[in-house]
Tab-separated table of C-alpha atoms and ligand atoms in Angstrom:
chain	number	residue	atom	x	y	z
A	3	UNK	CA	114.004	109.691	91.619
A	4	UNK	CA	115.172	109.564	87.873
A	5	UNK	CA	113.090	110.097	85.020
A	6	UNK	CA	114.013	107.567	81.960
A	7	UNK	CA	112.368	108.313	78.604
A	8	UNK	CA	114.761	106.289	76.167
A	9	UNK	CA	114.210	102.160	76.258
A	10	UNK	CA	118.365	102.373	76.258
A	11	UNK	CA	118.749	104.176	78.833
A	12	UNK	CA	116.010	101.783	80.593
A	13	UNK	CA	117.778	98.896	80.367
A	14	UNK	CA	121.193	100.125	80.937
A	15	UNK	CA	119.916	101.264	83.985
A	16	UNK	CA	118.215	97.230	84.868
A	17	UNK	CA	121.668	96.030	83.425
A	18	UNK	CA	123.622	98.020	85.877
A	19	UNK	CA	121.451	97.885	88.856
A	20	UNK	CA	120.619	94.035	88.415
A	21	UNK	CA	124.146	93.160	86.977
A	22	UNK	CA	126.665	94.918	88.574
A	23	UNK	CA	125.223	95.650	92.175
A	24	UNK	CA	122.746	92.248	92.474
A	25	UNK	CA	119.747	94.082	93.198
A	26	UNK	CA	116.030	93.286	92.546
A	27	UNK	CA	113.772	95.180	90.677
A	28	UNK	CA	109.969	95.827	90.856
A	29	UNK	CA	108.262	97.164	88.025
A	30	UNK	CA	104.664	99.166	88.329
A	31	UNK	CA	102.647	99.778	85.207
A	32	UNK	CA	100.619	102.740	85.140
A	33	UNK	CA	98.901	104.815	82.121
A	34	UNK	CA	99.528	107.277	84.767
A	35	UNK	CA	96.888	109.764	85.744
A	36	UNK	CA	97.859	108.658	89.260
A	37	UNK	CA	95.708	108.148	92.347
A	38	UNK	CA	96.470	106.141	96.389
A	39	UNK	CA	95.447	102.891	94.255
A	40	UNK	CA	98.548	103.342	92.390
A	41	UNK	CA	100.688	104.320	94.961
A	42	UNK	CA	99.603	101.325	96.874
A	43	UNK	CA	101.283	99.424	94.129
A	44	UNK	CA	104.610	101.322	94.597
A	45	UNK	CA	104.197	100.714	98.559
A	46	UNK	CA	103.856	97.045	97.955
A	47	UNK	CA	106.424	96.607	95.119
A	48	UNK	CA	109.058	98.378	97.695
A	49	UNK	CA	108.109	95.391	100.001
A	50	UNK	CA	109.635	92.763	97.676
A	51	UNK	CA	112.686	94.592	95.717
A	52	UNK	CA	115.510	96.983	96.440
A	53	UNK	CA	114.563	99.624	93.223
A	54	UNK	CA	111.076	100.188	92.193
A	55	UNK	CA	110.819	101.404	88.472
A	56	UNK	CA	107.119	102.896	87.851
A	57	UNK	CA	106.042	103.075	84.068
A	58	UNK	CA	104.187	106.241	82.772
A	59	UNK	CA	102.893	105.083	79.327
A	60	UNK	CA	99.369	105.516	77.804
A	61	UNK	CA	99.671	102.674	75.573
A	62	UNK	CA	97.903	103.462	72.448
A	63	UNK	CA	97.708	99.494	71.401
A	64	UNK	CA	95.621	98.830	73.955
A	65	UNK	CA	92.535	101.203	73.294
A	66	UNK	CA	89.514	100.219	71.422
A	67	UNK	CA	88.487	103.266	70.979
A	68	UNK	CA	90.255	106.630	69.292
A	69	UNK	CA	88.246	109.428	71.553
A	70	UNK	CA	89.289	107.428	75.171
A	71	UNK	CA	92.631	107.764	74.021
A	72	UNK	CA	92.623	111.326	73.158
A	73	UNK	CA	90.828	112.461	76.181
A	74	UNK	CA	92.844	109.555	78.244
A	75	UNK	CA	94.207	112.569	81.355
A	76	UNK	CA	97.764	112.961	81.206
A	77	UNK	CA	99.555	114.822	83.955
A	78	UNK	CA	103.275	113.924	84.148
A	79	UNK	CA	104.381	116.529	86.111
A	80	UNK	CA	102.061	115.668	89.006
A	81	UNK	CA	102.695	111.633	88.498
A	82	UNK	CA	106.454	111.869	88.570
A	83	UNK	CA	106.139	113.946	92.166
A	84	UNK	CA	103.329	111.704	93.599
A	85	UNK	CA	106.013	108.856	92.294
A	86	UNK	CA	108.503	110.208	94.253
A	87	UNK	CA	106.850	110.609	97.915
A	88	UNK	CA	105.986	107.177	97.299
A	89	UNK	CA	109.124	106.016	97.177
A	90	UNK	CA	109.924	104.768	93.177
A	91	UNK	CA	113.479	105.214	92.205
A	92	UNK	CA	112.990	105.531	88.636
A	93	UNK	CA	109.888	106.908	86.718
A	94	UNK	CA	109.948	105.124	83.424
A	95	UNK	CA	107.191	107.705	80.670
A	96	UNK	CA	108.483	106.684	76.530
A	97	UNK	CA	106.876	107.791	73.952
A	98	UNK	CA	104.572	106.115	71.764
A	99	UNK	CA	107.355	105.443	68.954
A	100	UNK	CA	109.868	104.295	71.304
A	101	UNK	CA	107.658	101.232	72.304
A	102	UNK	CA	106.048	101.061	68.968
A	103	UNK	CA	109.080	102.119	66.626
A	104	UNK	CA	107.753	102.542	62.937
A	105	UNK	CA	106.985	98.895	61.265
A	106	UNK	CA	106.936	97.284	64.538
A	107	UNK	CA	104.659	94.330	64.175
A	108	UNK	CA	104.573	91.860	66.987
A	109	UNK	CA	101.904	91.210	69.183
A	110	UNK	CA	101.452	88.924	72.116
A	111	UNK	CA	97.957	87.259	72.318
A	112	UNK	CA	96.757	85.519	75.710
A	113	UNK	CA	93.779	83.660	73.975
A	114	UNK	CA	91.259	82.162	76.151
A	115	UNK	CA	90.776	84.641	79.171
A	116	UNK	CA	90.884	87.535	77.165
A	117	UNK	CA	87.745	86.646	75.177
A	118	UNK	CA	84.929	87.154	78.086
A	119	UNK	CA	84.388	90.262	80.664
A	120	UNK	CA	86.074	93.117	79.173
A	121	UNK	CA	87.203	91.016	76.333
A	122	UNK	CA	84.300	90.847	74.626
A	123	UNK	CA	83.530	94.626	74.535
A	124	UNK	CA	86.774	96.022	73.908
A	125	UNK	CA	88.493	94.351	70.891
A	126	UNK	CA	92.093	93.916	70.529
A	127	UNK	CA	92.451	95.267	74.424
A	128	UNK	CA	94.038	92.611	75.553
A	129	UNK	CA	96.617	92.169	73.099
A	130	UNK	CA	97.490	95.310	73.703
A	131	UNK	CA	97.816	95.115	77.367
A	132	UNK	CA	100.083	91.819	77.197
A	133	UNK	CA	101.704	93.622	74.233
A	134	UNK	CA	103.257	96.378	76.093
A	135	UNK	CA	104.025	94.855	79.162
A	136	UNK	CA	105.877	91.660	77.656
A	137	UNK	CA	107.599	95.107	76.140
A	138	UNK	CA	108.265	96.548	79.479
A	139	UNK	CA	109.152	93.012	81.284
A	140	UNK	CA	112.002	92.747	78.439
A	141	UNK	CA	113.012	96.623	78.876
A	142	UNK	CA	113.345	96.971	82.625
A	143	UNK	CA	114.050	92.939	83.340
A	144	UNK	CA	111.865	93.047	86.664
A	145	UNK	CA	112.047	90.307	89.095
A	146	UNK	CA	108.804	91.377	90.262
A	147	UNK	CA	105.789	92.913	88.754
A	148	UNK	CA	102.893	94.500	90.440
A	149	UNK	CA	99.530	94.555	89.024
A	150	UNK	CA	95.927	95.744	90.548
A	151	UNK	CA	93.253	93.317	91.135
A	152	UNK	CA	91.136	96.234	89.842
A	153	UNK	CA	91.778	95.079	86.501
A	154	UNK	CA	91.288	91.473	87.451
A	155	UNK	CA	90.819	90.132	84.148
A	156	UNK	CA	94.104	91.796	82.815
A	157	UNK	CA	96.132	90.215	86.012
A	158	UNK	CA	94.464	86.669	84.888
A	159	UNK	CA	95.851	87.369	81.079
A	160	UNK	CA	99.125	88.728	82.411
A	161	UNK	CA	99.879	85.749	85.081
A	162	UNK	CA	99.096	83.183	82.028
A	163	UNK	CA	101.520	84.961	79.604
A	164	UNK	CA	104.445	84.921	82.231
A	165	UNK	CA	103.408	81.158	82.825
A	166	UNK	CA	103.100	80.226	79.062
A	167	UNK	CA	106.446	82.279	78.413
A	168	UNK	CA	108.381	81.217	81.242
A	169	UNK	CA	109.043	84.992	82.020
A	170	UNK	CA	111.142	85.339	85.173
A	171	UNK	CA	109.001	87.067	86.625
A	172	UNK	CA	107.084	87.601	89.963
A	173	UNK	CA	103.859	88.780	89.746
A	174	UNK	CA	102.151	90.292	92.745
A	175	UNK	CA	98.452	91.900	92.846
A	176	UNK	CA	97.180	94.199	95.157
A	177	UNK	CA	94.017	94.843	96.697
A	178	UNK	CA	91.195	97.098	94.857
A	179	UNK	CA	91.641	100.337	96.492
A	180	UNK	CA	88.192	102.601	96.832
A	181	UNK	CA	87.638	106.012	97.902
A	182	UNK	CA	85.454	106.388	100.743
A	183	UNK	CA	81.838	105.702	99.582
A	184	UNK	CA	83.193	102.529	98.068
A	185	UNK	CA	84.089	103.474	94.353
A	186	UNK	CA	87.218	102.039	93.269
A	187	UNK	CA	89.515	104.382	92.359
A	188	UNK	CA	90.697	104.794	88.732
A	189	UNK	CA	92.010	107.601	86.607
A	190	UNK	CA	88.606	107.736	84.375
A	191	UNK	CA	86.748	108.886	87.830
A	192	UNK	CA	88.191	112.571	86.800
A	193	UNK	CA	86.159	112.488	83.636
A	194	UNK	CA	83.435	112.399	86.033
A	195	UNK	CA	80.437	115.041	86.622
A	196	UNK	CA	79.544	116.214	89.681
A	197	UNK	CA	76.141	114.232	89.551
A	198	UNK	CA	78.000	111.271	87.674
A	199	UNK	CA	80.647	111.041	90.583
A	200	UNK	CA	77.655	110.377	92.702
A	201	UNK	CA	75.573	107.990	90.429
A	202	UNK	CA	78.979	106.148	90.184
A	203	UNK	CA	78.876	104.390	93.597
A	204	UNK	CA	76.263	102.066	92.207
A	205	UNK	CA	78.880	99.689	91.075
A	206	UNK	CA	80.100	98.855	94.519
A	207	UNK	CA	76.120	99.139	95.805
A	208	UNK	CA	75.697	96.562	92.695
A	209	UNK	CA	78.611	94.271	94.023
A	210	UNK	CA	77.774	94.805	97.654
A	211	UNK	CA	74.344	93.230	96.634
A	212	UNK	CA	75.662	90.082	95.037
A	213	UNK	CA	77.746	89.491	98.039
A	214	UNK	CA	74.742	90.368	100.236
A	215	UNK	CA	72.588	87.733	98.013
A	216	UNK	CA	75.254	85.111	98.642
A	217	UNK	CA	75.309	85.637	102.182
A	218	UNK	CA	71.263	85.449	102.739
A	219	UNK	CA	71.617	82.093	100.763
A	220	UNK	CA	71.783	82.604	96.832
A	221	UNK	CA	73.687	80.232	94.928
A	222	UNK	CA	73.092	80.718	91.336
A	223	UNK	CA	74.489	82.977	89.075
A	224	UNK	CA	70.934	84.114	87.658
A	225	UNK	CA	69.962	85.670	91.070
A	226	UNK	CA	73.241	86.660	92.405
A	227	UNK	CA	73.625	88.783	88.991
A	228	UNK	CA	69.895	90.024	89.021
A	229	UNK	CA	70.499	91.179	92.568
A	230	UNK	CA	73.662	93.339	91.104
A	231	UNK	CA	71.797	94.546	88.465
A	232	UNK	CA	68.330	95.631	90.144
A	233	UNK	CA	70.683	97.183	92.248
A	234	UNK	CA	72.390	99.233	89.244
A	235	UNK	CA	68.805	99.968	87.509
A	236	UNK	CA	68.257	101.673	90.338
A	237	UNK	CA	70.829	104.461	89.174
A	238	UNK	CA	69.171	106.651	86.168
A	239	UNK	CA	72.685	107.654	85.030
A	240	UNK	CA	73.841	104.425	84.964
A	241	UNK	CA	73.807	101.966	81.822
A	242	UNK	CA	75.256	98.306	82.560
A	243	UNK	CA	77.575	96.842	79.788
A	244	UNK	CA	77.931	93.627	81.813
A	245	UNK	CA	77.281	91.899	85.292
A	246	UNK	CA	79.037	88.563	85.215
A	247	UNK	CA	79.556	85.454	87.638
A	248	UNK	CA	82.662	83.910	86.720
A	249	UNK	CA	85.216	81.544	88.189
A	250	UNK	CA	88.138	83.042	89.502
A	251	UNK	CA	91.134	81.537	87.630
A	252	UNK	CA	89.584	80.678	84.378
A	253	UNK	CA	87.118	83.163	84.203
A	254	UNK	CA	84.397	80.963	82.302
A	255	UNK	CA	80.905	81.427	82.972
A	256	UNK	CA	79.312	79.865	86.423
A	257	UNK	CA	75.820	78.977	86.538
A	258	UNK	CA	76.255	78.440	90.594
A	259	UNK	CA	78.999	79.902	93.293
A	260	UNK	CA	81.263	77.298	94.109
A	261	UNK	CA	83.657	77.869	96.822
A	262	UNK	CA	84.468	81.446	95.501
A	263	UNK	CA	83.026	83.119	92.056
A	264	UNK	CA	84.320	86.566	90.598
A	265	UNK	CA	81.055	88.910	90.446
A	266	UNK	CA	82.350	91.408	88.024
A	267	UNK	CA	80.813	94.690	85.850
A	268	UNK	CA	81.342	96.855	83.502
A	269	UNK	CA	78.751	100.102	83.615
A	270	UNK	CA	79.212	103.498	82.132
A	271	UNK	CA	78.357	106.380	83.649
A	272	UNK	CA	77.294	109.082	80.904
A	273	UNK	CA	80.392	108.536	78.279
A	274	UNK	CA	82.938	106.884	81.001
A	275	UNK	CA	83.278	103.252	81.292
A	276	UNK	CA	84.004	101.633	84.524
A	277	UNK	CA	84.728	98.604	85.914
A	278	UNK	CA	84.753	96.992	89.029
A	279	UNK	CA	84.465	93.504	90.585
A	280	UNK	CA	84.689	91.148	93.892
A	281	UNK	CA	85.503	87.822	94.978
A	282	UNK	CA	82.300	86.156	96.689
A	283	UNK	CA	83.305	83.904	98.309
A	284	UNK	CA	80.211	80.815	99.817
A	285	UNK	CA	80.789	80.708	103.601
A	286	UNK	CA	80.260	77.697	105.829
A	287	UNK	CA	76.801	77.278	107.140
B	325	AMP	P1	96.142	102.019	84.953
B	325	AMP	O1	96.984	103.224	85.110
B	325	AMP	O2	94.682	102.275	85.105
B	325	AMP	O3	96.487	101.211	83.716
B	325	AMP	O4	96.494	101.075	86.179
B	325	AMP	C1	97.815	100.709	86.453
B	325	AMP	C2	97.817	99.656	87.522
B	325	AMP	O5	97.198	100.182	88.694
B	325	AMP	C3	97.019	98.407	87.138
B	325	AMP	O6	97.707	97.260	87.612
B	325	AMP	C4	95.725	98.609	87.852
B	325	AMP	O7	95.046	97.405	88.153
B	325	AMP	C5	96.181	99.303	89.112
B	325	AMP	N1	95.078	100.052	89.718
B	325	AMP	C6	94.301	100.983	89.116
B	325	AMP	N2	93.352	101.422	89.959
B	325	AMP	C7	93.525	100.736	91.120
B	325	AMP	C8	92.859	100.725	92.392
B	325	AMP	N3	91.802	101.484	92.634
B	325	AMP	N4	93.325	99.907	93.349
B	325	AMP	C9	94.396	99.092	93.114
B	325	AMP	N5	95.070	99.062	91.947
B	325	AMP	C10	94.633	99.869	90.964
């Protein structure tokens, strides 16, 4: 695998691997920090390209807040091997001034979907996210991008950008990977106490009961997110930022499932914020 820490050297790389030889190329963003949920996204992206470039870059625009970017774990060492087993042929960790060069100043804003969920408790997140990886789309030139549906919200804002910019791009999600009491893996699960790790399965208890409130015959949002939340007030540790039932592709808010609704939630745990969320989906009677 080769380590690329110049944006030149980036895309003379895409230019002579696209250009010259006709391959395709999968990109994986990461703010590294690695765990199997990322390297799922390397496994998959190897499925649909012939190079796999994985992105390293703790993107400062797209933190709300100074002290989770400072204690943000780095560990590039460790990402660049894990990187490697799984199979990426290029590890692609800039600095912060080579994506945002001094008086850089433009911004990509996805307007509608980034407003609720996560939106609406992390200003200027968003913009930050589609920021940096219109940024990394025009750097590496991926035909195909893979994106968690961990992050659901920022997969909805990302898929809209590439439609409203006609970006030729692919984008792929995978599956929410979880360790195995259910919590979704994520790089903020280090920050973590012992007695925190524990209190932190309540957010897949808290989606489990939604779904379980669907299937015994719940059809509005008031109960279905009530059942999530009893479920999380349950956990002393735990304070809930939001429980939300929201439709899948535009994200508004539902006052009943339809076919499918997106039960999502934000809770912290102590000072670390996590998210998590599931399709429910209303099955025949
Ligand atoms: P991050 O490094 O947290 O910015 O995540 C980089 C990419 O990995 C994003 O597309 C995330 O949605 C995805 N990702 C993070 N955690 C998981 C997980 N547990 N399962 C699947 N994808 C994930």
């Amino acid at each position: 695998m080769r380590a690329i820490d110049q944006v030149s050297a980036m895309q003379a790389w895409s230019r002579e691997v696209r250009g010259r030889d006709g391959l395709k190329v999968a990109l994986v963003p990461t703010m590294g920090a690695l765990h199997a949920g990322h390297l799922s996204l390397v496994t998959l992206a190897r499925r649909h390209a012939d190079r796999v470039v994985a992105s390293v870059f703790v993107n400062p625009a797209q933190f709300d807040r100074a002290d989770d970017l400072a204690r943000y774990p780095r560990d590039l060492e460790r990402d660049g091997a894990l990187l490697a087993g799984a199979g990426a042929d290029v590890l692609f960790a800039p600095d912060a001034a080579e994506i945002y060069p001094p008086g850089a100043q433009t911004f990509v804003t996805v307007e509608e979907l980034a407003q609720p969920l996560c939106g609406a408790h992390r200003p200027g997140h968003f913009r930050g996210v589609a920021t940096v990886v219109l940024k990394l789309f025009s750097i590496v030139q991926p035909d195909v991008a893979v994106f968690g549906e961990k992050d659901y919200q920022q997969l909805a804002v990302i898929r809209r950008m590439v439609r409203d910019l006609f970006l030729d791009v692919d984008v792929l999600a995978a599956p929410i990977v979880r360790e195995a009491d259910g919590l979704a893996m994520s790089s903020r699960n280090r920050h973590l106490a012992a007695a925190e790790r524990a209190a932190a399965r309540c957010l897949a208890a808290a989606l489990a009961a939604g779904e379980a409130a669907v299937a015994a015959g719940e059809r509005t949002a008031a109960a279905i997110c009530a059942a999530a939340t009893d479920e999380l007030a349950r956990e002393p540790l735990a304070r809930v930022e939001y429980v939300a039932l929201v439709d899948p592709d535009t994200l508004a808010a539902v006052t009943e499932v339809g076919e499918r609704a997106l039960l999502a939630l934000a809770v912290w745990i102590g000072s670390t914020r996590l998210i998590d969320n599931r399709v429910l989906e209303r099955r025949a009677p």
